[in-house]
XYZ file of C-alpha atoms in Angstrom:
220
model
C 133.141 155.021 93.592
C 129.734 153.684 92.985
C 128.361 151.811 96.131
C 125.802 149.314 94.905
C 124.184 146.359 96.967
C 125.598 143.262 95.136
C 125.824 139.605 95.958
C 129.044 139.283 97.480
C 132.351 136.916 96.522
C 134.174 135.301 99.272
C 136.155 138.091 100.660
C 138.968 136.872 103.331
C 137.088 137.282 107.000
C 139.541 136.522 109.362
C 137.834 135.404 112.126
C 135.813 138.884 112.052
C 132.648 139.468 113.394
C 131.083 142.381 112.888
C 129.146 142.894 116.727
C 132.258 141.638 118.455
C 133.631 145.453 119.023
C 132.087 148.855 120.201
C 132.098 152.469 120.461
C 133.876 152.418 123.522
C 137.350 151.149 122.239
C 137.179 154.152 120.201
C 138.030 156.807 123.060
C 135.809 159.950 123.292
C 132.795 159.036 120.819
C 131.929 161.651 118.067
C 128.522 162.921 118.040
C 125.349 160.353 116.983
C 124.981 163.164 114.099
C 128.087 162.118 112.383
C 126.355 159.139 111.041
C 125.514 159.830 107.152
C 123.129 158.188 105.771
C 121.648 157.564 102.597
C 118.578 155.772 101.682
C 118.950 153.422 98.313
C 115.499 152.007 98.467
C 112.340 152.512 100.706
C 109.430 150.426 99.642
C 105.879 152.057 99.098
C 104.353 150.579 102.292
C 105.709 150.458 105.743
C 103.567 149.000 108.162
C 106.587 148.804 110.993
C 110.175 151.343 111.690
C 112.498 149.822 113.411
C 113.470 151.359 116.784
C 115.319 150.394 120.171
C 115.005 146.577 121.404
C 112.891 145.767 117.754
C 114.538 142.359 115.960
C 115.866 142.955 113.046
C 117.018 140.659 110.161
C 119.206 142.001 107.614
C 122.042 141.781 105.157
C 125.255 144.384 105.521
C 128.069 144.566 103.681
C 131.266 146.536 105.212
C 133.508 148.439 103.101
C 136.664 151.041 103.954
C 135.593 154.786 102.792
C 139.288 155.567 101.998
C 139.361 152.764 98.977
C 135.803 151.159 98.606
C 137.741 147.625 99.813
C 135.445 145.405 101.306
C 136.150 143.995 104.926
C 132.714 142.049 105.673
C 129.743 140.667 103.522
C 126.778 138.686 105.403
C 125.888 137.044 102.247
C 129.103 134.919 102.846
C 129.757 134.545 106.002
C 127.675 131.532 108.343
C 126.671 130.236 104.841
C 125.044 133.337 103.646
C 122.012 133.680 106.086
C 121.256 137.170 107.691
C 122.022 138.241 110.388
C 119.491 138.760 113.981
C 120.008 141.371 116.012
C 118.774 143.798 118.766
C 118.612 147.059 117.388
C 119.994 150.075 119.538
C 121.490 147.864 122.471
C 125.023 146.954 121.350
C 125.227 143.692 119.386
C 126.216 145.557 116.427
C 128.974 148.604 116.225
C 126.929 151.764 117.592
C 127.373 153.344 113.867
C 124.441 150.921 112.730
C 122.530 151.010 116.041
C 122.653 154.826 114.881
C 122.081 154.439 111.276
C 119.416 151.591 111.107
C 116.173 153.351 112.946
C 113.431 154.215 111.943
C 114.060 151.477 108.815
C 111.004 149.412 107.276
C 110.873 145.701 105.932
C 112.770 145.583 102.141
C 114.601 149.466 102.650
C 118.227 149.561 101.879
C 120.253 152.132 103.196
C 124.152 153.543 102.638
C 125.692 154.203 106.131
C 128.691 155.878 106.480
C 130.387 155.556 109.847
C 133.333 157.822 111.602
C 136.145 155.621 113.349
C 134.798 156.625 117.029
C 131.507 155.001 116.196
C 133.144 152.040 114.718
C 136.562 150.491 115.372
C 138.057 153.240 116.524
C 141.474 154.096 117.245
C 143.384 150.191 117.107
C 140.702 148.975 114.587
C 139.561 145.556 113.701
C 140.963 142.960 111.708
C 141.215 143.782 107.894
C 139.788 147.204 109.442
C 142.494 149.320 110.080
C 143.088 152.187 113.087
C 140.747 155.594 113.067
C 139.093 154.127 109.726
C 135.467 155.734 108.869
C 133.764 152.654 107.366
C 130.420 152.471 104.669
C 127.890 150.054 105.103
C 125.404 148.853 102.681
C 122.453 147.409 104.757
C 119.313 146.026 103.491
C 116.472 144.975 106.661
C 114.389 141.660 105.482
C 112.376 142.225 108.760
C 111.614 144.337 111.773
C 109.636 142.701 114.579
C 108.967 143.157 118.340
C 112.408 142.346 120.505
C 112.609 140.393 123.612
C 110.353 142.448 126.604
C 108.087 144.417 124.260
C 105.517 146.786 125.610
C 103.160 144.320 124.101
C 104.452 141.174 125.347
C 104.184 143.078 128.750
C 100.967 143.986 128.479
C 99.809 140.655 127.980
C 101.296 139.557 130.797
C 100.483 142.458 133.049
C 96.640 141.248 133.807
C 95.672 144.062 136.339
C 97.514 146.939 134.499
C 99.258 147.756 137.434
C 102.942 148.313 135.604
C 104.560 145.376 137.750
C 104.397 141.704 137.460
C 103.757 139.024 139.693
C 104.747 135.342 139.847
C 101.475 133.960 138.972
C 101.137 136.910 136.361
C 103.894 135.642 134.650
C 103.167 131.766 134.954
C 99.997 132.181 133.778
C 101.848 134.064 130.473
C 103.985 131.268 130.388
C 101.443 128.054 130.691
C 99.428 129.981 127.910
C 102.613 129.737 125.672
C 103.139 126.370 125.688
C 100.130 125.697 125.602
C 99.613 127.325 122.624
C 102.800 125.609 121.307
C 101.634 122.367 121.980
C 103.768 121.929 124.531
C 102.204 121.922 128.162
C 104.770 121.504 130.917
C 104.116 120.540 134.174
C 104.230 122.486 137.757
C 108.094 122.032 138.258
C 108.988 123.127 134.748
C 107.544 126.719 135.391
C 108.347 126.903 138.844
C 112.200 126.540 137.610
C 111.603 129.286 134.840
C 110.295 131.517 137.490
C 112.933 131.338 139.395
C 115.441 132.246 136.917
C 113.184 134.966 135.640
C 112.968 136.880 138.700
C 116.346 136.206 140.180
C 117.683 138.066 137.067
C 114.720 140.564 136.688
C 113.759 140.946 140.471
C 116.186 143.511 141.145
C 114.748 144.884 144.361
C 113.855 142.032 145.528
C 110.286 142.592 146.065
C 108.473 140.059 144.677
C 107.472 141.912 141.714
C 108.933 142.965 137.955
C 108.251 146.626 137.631
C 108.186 148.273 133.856
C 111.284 149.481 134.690
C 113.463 145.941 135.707
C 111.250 144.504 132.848
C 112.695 147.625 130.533
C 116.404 146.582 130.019
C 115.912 147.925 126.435
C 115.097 151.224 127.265
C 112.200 151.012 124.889
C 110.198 154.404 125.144
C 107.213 152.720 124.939
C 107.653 151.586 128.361
């Protein structure tokens, strides 16, 4: 069977969506090291590898080992468009959180994935029980995710690893601001409030690396 990255025909979906499962169903997960891959294409220059919590945009296209059938294609599902995601955090099955580090802009990859780090044991749709699954992937773009090191930093003004409330106002006036969009007292008063009722954890008054890290980005 020759796996080649194509421009995909409508293929039936079924109401499948290819984040909408993990791991877990699967039972006792196989080792990380099960994931094979295979690199189709890795462009001469690399300025950025996608890690943990890094946005990435990119095509896949899902097919069953046992046959070569295909169960998913991003070029035809939501109209074509790519898909966003988180890298390494869950939104996709853990068999491409696994197999898509350390990628760069343009590189296509094969990815072979065991059940337990798929669908698992009751599958998925056209994806049937304690299937391994192949994925053709190809990134467009890897850029900083939500609560980077360096978005952080910028807000962190006396490098002290926490965050206050004005600390982070002052991020967010500059951001709108720079938008084009300045916003008066109430607006970020609100936003701060929702910021550090979810972030606050201890209830301190400040957002340490670590509340700020929900990621787990090592850079942090």
């Amino acid at each position: 069977m020759m796996w080649r990255l194509v421009s995909c025909a409508v293929f039936v979906f079924l109401g499948w969506q290819l984040g909408s499962v993990r791991a877990g169903a699967a039972g006792a997960a196989e080792p990380e090291d099960q994931v094979q891959i295979q690199v189709l294409f890795r462009p001469e220059e690399c300025n950025r590898k996608s890690k943990k919590g890094d946005l990435i945009n990119a095509h896949y296209d899902g097919f069953l080992e046992k046959d070569g059938s295909q169960f998913y294609c991003s070029r035809s599902d939501k109209q074509g468009h790519p898909q966003w995601f988180v890298l390494g955090v869950g939104q996709v099955i853990r068999g491409l959180d696994v197999g898509m580090m350390d990628m760069c802009a343009g590189e296509k990859r094969k990815v072979t994935v065991p059940a337990a780090l798929a669908f698992g044991q009751t599958g998925k749709g056209p994806v049937p029980p304690n299937a391994t699954v192949v994925f053709e992937v190809e990134v467009l773009s890897v850029s900083r995710g939500p609560r980077s090191m360096e978005a952080f930093g910028q807000m962190d003004l006396d490098q002290d690893k926490s965050l206050t409330k004005g600390e982070v106002k002052e991020y967010l006036k500059l951001e709108y601001e720079k938008g084009g969009k300045p916003r008066d007292e109430p607006f970020y008063e609100k936003i701060l409030a929702d910021i550090f009722w979810k972030s606050d954890k201890d209830q301190d008054g400040q957002i340490s690396a670590k509340e700020y890290n929900i990621y787990e980005r090592d850079e942090l």
